[in-house]
CSV table of C-alpha atoms (C1' of nucleotides) in Angstrom, one decimal:
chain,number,residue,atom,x,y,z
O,1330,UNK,CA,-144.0,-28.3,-20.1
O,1331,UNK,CA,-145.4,-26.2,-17.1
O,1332,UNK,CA,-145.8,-28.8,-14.5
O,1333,UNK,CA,-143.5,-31.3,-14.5
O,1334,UNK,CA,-143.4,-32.5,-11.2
O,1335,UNK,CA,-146.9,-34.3,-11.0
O,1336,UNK,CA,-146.4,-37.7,-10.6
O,1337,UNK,CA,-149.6,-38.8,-12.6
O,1338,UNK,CA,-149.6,-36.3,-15.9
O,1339,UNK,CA,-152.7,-34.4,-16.0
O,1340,UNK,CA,-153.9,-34.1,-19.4
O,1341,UNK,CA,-155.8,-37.0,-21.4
O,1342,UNK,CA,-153.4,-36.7,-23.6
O,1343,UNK,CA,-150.5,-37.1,-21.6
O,1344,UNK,CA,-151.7,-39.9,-20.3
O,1345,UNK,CA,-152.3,-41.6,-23.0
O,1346,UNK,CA,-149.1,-40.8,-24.8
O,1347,UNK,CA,-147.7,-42.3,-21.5
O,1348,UNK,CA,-149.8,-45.3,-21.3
O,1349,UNK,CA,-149.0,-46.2,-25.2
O,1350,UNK,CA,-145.6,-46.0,-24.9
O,1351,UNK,CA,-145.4,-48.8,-22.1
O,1352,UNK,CA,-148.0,-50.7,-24.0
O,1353,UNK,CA,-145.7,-50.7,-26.8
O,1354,UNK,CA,-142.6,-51.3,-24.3
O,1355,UNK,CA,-144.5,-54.4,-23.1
O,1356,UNK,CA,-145.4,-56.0,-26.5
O,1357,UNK,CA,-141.8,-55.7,-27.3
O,1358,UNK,CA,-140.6,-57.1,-24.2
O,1359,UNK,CA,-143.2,-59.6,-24.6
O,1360,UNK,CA,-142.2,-61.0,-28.0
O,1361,UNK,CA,-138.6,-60.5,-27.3
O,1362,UNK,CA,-139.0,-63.1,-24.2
O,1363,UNK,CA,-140.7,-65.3,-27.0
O,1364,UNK,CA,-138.4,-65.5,-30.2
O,1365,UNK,CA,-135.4,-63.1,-29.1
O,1366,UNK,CA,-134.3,-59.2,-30.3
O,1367,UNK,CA,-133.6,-59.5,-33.6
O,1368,UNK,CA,-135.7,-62.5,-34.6
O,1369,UNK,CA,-138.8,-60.2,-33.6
O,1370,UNK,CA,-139.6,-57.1,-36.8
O,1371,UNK,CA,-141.0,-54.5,-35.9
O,1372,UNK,CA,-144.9,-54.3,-37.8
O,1373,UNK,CA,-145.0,-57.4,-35.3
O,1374,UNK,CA,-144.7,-55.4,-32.4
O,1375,UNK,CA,-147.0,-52.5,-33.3
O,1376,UNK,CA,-149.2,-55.2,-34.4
O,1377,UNK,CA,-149.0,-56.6,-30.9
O,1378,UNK,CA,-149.7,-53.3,-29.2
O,1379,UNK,CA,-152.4,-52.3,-31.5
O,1380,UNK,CA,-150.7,-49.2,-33.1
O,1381,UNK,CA,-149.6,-48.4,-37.0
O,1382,UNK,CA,-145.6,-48.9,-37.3
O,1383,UNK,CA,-145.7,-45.2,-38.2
O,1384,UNK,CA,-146.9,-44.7,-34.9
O,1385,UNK,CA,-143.8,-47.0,-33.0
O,1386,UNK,CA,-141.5,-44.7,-34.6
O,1387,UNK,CA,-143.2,-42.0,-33.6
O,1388,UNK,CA,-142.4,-43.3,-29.8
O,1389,UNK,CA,-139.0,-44.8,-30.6
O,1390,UNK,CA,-136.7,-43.6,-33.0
O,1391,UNK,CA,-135.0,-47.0,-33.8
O,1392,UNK,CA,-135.6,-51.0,-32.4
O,1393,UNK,CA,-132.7,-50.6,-30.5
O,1394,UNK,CA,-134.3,-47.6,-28.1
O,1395,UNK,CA,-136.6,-50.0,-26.9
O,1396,UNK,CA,-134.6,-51.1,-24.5
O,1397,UNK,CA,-132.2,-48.3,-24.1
O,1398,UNK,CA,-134.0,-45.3,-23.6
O,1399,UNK,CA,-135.0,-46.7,-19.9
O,1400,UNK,CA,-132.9,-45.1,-17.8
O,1401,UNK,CA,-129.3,-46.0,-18.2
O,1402,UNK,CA,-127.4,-46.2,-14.6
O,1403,UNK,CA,-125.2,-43.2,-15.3
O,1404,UNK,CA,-127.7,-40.7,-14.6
O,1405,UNK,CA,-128.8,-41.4,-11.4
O,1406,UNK,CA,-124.8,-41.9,-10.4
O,1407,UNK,CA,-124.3,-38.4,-11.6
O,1408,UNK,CA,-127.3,-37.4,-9.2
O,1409,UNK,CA,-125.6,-39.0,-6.5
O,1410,UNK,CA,-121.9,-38.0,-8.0
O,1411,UNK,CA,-123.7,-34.2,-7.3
O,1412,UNK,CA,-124.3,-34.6,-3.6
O,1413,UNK,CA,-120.6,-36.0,-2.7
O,1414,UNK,CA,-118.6,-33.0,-1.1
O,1415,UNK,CA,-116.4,-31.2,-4.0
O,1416,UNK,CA,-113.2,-32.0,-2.1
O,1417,UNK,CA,-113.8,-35.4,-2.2
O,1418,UNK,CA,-110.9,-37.7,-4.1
O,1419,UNK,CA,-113.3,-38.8,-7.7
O,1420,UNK,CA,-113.1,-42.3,-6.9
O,1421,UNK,CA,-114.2,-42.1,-3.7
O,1422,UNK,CA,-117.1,-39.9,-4.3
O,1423,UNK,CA,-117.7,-42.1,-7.1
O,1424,UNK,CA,-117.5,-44.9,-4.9
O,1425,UNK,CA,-120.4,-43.6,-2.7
O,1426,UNK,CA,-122.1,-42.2,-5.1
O,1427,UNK,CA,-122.4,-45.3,-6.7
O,1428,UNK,CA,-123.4,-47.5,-3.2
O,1429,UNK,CA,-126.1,-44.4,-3.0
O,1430,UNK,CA,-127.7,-45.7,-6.5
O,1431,UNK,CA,-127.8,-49.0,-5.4
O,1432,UNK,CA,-129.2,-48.1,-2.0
O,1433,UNK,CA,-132.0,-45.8,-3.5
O,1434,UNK,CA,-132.4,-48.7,-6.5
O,1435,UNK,CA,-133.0,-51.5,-3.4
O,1436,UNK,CA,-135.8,-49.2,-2.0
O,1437,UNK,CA,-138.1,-50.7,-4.8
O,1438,UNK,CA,-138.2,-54.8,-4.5
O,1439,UNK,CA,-137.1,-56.2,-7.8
O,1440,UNK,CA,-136.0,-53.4,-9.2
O,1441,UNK,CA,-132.3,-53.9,-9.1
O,1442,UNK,CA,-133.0,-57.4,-10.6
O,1443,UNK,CA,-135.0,-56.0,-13.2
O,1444,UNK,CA,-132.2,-53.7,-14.2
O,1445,UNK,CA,-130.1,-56.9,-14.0
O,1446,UNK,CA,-132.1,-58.7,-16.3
O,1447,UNK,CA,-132.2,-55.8,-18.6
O,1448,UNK,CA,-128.4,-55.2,-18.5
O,1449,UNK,CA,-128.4,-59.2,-19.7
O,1450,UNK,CA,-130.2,-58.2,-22.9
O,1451,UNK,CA,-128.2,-55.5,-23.7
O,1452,UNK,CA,-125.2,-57.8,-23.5
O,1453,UNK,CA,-126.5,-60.3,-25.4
O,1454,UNK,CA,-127.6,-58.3,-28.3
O,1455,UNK,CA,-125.2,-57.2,-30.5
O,1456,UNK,CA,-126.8,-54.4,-31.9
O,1457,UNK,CA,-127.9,-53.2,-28.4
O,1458,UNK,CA,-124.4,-53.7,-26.3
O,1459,UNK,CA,-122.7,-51.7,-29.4
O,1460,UNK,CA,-124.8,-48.6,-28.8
O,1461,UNK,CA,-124.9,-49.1,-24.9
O,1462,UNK,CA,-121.6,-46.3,-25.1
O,1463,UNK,CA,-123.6,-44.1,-27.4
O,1464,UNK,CA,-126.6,-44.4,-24.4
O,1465,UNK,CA,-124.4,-43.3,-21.6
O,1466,UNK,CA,-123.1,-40.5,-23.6
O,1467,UNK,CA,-126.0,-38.1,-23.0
O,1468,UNK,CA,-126.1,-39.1,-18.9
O,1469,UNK,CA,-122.4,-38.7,-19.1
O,1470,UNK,CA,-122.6,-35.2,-20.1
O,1471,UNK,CA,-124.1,-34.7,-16.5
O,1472,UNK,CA,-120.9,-36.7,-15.1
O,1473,UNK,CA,-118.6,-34.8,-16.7
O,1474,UNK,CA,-120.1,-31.5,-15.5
O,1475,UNK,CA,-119.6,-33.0,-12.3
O,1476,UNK,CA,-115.9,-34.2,-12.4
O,1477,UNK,CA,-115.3,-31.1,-14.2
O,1478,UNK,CA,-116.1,-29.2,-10.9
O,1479,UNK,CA,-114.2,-31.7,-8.8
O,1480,UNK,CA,-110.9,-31.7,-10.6
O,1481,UNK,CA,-111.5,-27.7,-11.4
O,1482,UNK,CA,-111.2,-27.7,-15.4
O,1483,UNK,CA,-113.5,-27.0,-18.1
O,1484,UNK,CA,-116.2,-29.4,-18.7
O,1485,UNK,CA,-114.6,-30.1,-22.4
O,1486,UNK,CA,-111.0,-30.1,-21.5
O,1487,UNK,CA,-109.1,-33.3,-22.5
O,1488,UNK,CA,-108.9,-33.8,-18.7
O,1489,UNK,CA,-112.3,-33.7,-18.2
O,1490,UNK,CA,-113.0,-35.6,-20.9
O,1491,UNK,CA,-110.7,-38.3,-20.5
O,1492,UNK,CA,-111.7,-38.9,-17.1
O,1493,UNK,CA,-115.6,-39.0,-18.1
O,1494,UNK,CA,-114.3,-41.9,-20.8
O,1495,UNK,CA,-112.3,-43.9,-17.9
O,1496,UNK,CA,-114.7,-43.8,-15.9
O,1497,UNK,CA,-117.9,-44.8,-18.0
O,1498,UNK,CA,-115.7,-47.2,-19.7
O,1499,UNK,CA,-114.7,-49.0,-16.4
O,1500,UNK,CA,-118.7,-48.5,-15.6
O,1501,UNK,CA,-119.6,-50.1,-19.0
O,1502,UNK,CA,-117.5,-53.4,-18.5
O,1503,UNK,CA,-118.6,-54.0,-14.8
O,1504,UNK,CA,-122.3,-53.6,-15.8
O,1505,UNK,CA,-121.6,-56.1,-18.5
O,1506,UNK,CA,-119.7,-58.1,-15.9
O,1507,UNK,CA,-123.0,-57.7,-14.1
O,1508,UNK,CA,-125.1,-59.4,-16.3
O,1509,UNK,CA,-123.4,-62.0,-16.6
O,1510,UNK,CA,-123.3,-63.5,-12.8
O,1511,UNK,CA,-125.7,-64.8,-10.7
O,1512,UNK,CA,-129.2,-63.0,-9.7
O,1513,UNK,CA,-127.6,-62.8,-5.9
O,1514,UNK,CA,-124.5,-61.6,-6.5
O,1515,UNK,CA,-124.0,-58.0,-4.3
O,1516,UNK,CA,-124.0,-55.3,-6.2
O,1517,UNK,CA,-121.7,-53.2,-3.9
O,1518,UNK,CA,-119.2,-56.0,-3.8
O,1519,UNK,CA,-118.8,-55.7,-7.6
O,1520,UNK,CA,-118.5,-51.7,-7.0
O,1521,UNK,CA,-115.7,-52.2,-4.6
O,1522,UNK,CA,-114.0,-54.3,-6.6
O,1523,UNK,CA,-114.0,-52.3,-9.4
O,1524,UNK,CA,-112.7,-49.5,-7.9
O,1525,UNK,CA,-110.7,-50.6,-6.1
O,1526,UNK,CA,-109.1,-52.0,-9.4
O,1527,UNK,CA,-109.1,-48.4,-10.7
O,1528,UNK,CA,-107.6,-47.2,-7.6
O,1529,UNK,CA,-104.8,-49.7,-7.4
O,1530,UNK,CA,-103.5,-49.8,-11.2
O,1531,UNK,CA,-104.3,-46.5,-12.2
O,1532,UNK,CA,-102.0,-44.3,-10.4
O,1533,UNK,CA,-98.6,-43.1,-10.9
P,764,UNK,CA,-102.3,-68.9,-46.2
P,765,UNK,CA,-98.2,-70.1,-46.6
P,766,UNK,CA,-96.1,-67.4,-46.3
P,767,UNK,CA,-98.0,-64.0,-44.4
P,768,UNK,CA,-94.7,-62.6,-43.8
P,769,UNK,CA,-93.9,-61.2,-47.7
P,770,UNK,CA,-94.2,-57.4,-48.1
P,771,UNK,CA,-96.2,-57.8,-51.5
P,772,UNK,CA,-98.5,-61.1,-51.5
P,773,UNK,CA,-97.1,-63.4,-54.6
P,774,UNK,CA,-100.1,-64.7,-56.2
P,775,UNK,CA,-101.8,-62.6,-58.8
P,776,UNK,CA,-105.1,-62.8,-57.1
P,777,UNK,CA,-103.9,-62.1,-53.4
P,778,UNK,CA,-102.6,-58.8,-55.5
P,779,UNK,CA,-105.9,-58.0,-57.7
P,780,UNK,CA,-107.8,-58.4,-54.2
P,781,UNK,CA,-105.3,-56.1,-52.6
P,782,UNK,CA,-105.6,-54.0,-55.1
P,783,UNK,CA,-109.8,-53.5,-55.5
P,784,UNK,CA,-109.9,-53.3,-51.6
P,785,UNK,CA,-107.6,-50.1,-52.3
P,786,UNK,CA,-109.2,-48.7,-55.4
P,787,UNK,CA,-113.0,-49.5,-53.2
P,788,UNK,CA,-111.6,-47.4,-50.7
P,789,UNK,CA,-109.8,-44.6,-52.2
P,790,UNK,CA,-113.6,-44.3,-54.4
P,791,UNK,CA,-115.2,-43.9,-50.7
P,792,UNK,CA,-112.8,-41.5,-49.4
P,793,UNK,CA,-113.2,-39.3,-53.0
P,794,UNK,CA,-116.5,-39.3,-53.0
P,795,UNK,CA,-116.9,-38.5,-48.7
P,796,UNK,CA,-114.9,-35.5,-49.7
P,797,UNK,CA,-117.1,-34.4,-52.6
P,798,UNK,CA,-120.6,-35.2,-50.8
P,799,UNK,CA,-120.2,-36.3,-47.0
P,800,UNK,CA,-120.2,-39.8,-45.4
P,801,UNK,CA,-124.2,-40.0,-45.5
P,802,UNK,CA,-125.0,-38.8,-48.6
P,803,UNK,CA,-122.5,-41.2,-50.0
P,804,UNK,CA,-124.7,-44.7,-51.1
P,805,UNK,CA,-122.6,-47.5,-51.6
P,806,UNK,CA,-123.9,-48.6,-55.3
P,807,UNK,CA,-122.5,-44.9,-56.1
P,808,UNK,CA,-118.6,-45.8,-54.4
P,809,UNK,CA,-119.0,-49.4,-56.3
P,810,UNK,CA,-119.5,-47.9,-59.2
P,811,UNK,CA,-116.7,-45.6,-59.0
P,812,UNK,CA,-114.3,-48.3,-58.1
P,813,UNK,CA,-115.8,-50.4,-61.0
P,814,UNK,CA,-117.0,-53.3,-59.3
P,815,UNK,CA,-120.8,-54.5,-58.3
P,816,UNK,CA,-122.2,-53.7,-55.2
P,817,UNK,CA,-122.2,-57.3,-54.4
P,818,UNK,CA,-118.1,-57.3,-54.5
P,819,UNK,CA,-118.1,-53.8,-52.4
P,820,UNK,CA,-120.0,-55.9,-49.5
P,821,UNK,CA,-117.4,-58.8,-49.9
P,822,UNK,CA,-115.0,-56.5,-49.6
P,823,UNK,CA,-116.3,-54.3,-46.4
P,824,UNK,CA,-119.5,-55.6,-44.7
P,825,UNK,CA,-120.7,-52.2,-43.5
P,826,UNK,CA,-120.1,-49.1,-44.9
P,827,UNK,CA,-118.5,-47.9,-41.6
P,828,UNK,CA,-115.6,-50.1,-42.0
P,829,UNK,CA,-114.7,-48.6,-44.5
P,830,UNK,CA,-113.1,-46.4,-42.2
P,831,UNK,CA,-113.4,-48.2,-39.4
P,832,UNK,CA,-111.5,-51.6,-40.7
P,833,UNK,CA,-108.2,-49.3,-41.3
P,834,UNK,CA,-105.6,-50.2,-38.4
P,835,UNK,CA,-106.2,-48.4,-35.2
P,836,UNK,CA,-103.8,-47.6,-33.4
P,837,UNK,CA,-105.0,-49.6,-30.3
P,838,UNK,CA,-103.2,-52.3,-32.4
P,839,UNK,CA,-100.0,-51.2,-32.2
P,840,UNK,CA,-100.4,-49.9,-28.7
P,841,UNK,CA,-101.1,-53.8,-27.4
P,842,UNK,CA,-97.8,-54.6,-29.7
P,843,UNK,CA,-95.3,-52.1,-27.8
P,844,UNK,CA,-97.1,-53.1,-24.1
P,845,UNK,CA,-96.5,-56.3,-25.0
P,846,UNK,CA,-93.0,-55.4,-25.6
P,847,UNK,CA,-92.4,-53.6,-21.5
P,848,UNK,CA,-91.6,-55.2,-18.2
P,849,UNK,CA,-94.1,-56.9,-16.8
P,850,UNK,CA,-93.4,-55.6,-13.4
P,851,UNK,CA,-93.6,-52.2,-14.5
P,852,UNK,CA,-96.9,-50.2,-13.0
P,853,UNK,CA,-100.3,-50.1,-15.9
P,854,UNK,CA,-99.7,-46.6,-16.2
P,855,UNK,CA,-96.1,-46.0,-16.9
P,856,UNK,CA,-95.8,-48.9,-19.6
P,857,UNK,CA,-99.0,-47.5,-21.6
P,858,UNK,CA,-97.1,-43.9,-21.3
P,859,UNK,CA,-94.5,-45.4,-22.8
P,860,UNK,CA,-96.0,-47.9,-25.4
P,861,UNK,CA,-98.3,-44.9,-27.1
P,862,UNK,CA,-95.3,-43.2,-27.3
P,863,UNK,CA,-93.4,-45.6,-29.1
P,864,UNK,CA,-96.6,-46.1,-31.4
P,865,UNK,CA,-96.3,-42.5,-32.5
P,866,UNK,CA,-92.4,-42.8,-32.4
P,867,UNK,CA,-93.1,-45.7,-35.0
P,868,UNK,CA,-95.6,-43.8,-36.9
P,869,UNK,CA,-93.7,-40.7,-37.2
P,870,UNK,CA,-91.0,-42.9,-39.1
P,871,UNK,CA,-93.6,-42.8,-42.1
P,872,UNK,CA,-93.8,-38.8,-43.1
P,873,UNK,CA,-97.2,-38.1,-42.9
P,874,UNK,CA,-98.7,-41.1,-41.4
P,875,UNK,CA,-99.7,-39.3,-38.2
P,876,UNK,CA,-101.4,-35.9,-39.6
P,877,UNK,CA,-103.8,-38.9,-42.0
P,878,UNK,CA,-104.1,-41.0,-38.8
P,879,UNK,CA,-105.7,-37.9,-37.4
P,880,UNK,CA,-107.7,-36.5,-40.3
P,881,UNK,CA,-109.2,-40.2,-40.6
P,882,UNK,CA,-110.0,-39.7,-36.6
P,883,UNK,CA,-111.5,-36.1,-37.7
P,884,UNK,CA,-113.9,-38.0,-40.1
P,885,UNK,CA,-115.2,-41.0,-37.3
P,886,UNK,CA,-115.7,-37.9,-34.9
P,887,UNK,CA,-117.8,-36.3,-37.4
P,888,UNK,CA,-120.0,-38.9,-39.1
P,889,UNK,CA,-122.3,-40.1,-35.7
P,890,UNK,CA,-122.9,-43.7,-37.2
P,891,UNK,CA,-119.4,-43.8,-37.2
P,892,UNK,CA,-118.0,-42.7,-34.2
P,893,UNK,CA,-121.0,-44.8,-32.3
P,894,UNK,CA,-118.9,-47.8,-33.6
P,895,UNK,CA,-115.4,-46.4,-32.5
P,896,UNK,CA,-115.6,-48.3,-28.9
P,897,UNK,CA,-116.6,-51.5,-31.2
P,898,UNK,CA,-113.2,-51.4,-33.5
P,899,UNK,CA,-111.2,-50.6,-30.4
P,900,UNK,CA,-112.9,-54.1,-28.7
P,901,UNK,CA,-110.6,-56.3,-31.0
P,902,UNK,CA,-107.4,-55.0,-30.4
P,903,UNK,CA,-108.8,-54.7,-27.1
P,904,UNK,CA,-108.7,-58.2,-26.7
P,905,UNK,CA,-104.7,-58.1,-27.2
P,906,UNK,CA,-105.0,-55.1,-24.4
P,907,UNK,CA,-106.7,-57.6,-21.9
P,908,UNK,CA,-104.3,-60.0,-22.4
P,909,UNK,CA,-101.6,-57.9,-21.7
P,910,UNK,CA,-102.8,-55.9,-18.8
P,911,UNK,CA,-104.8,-59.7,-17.4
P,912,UNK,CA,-100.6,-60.7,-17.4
P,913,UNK,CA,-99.7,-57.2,-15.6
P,914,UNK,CA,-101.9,-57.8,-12.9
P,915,UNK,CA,-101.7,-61.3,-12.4
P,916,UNK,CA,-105.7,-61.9,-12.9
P,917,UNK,CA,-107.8,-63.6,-15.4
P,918,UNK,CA,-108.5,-62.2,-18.8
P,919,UNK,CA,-112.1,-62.4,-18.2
P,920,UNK,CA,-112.0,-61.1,-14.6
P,921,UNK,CA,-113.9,-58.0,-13.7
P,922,UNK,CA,-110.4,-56.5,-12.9
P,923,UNK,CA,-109.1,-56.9,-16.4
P,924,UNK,CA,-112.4,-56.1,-18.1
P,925,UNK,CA,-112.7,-52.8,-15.7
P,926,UNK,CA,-109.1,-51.8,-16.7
P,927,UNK,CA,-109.4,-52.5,-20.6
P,928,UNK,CA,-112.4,-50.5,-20.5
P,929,UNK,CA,-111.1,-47.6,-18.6
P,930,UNK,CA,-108.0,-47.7,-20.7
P,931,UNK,CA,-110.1,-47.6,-24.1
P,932,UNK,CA,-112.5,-45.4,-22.8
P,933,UNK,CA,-109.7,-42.7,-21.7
P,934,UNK,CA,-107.9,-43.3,-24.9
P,935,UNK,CA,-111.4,-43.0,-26.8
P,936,UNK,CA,-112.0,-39.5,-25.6
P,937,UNK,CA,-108.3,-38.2,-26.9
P,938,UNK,CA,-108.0,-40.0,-29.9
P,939,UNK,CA,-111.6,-37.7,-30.7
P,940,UNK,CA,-110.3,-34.8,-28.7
P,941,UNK,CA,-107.1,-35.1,-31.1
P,942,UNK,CA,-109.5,-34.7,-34.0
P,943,UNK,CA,-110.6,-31.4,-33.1
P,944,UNK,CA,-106.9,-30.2,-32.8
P,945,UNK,CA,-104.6,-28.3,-35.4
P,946,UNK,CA,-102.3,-30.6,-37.1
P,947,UNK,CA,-99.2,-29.1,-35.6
P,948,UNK,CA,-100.4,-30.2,-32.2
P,949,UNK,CA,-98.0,-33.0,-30.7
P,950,UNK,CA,-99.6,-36.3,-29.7
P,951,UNK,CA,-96.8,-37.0,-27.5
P,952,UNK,CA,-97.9,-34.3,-25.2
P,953,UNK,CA,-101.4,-35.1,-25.5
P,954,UNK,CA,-100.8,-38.2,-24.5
P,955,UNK,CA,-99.1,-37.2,-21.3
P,956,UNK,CA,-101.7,-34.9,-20.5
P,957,UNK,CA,-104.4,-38.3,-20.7
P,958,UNK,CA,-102.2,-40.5,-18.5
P,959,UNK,CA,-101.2,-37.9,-16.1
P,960,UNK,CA,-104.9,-36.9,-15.7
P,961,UNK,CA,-105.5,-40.8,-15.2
P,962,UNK,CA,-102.6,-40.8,-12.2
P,963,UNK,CA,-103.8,-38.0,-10.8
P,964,UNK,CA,-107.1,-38.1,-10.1
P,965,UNK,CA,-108.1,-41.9,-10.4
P,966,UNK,CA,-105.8,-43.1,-7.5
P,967,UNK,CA,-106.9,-44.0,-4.0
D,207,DT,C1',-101.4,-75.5,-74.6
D,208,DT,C1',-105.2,-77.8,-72.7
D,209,DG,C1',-108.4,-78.8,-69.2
D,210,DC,C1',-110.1,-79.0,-64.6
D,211,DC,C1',-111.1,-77.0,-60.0
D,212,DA,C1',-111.6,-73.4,-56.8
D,213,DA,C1',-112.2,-68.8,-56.0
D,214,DA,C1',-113.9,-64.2,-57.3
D,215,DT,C1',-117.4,-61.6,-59.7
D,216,DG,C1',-122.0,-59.7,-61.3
D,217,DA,C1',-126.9,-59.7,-61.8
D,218,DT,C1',-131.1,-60.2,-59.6
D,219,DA,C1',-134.5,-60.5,-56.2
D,220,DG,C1',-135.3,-60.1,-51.9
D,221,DT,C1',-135.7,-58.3,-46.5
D,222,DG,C1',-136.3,-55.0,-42.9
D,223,DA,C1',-135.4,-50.8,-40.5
D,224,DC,C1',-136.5,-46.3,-41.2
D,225,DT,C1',-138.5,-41.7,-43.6
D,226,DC,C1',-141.9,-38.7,-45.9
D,227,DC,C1',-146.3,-37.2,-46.8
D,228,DC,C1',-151.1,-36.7,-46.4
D,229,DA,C1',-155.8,-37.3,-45.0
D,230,DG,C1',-158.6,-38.3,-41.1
D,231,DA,C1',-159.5,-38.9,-36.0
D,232,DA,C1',-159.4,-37.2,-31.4
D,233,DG,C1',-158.3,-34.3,-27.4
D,234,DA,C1',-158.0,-29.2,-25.8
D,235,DG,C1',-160.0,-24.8,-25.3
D,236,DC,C1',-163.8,-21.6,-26.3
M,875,DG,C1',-171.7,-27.0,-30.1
M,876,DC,C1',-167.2,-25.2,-33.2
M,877,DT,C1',-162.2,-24.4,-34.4
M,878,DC,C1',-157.3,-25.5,-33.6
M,879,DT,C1',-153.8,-28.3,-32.7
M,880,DT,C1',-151.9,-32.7,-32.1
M,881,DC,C1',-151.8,-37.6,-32.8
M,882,DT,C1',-152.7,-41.4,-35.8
M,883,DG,C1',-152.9,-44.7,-39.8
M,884,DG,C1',-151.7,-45.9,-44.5
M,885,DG,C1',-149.0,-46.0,-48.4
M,886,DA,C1',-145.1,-45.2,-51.1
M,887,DG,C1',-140.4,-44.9,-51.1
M,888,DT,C1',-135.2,-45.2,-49.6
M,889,DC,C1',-131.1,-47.7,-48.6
M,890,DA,C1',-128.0,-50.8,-46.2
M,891,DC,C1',-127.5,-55.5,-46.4
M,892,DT,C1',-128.4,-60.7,-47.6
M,893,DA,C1',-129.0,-64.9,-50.5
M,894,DT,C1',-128.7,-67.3,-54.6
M,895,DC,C1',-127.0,-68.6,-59.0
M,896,DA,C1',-124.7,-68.3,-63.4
M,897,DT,C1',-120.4,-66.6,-65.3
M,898,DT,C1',-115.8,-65.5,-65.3
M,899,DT,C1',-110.9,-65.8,-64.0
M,900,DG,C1',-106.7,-67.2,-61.7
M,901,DG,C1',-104.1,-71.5,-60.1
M,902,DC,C1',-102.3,-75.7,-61.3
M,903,DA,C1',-101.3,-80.1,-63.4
M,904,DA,C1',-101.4,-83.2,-67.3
DNA sequence: TTGCCAAATGATAGTGACTCCCAGAAGAGC
DNA sequence: GCTCTTCTGGGAGTCACTATCATTTGGCAA
């Protein structure tokens, strides 16, 4: 509440709060790897991470927030989407913004094949790739304020908002596109590609 | 199974069935207005349609598609693209399909103003609107097809997949943008609005 | 009409995610 | 040390949804 820029929390509390929630996380992860999403109940995972189900739901509001309450891509893109020049063309600054994510996501080793990995359950789990929109929507309120600026409308005009929906849905589909393909492939190849798709078919 | 072409299905059971999936529904939507879409539990619709709660989930696996399973007017939408040259640019032959969808459902007085109460309710009720992008994905299909055709790629190529979902997603946003409009407003003009915004600002 | 088969229905007993509530434990501040 | 707040565990309950089986009902031919 009054310091949130400490990397470490400072209260016991916190800490611990912090330290069950990934031990929860983990156990879920664990037993997913195991006998899959929706094979695995729920008293089985608190039971694994040594906490009452009351408690899980206490740190996850459903079985599906398990895996989407990590940080979806969108958010950091509207980060990035923030530092492009205003006058920039959207899908241009989208492009960059986007190569800047991946850039900034390449700094930690593994990390862009752990979101990878991650993007591959979501797709693979019904329950989870239907509410993968629903998880975008709160980063995407970011994205709109930011295309709102750039095309110089309201942030819930239809223009806005219609642009927002293009543009997370093309997102959506090239993440799940993502998943699917080999560990190796390069990540800003399948960027290019997909704008350049956008950029080609999309315009009058 | 024989003849799917007949207006009214001969058999007298095709006809009962017909008839319970209406009197299910028309139970749902009476009692959503009374009480709401959550408060609404399905033994309570079952029993005002007069069948067990084991036929209402034979009838409608969820209680979303109830209103979700309705036709949406993606549908429709793939039917007319399907129906424009195939040289013709993306944008300018989904201008023109949408409106000949609402040309077509303008023929039936009314149809349009229910079309977009019943898009008022899915933008109100969370659960449901969460599974909008999910009920679009099936007509979707006939979408990919379609655009994979326009554009000379595969249907499962991330250039389809990318344009389907910026299509839906953009059409998403002003089919729930069109809920929260007065009934007088005209879709065709709405719909302009979405694929001009599309031209404009998502070109290279 | 009769009788047989297939399909539709109803009743019942589950399952599992998720909620509410309350009593007790544990960290925070004095 | 002693309060005050916050976090936790346990238990009872809700409700969407599934599985099973006996009964009914429409379709069809003898």
């Amino acid at each position: 509440m009054r310091n949130a820029c400490s990397v470490t929390p400072q209260s016991l509390r916190e800490r611990k709060k912090l330290r069950t929630r990934r031990e929860i996380r983990d156990a879920a992860y664990r037993l997913f790897a195991e006998q899959g999403f929706e094979a695995t109940r729920i008293d089985r995972i608190a039971a694994e991470a040594n906490v009452s189900t009351s408690t899980f739901f206490r740190y996850f509001p459903t079985k599906e927030d398990l895996v989407l309450s990590e940080d979806t891509p969108a958010r950091p893109l509207s980060v990035e989407l923030a530092a492009r020049p205003v006058d920039e063309p959207v899908l241009t600054a989208v492009r960059h913004a986007i190569h800047a994510c991946v850039v900034s996501a390449e700094r930690e080793p593994g990390a862009l094949e752990r979101a990878r990995q991650r993007m591959e359950l979501i797709a693979s789990v019904p329950s989870v790739r239907d509410r993968l929109p629903e998880a975008m929507a709160r980063p995407g309120e970011d994205l709109a304020e930011s295309l709102a600026a750039r095309i110089g409308r309201p942030v819930d005009s239809l223009e806005t908002r219609v642009l927002v929906g293009a543009v997370l849905g093309a997102f959506r589909e090239a993440l799940l596109h993502w998943a699917g393909v080999e560990p190796e492939a390069d990540a800003r190849a399948l960027t290019d590609r997909t704008i350049d798709t956008l950029a080609r078919h999309l315009s009058a």
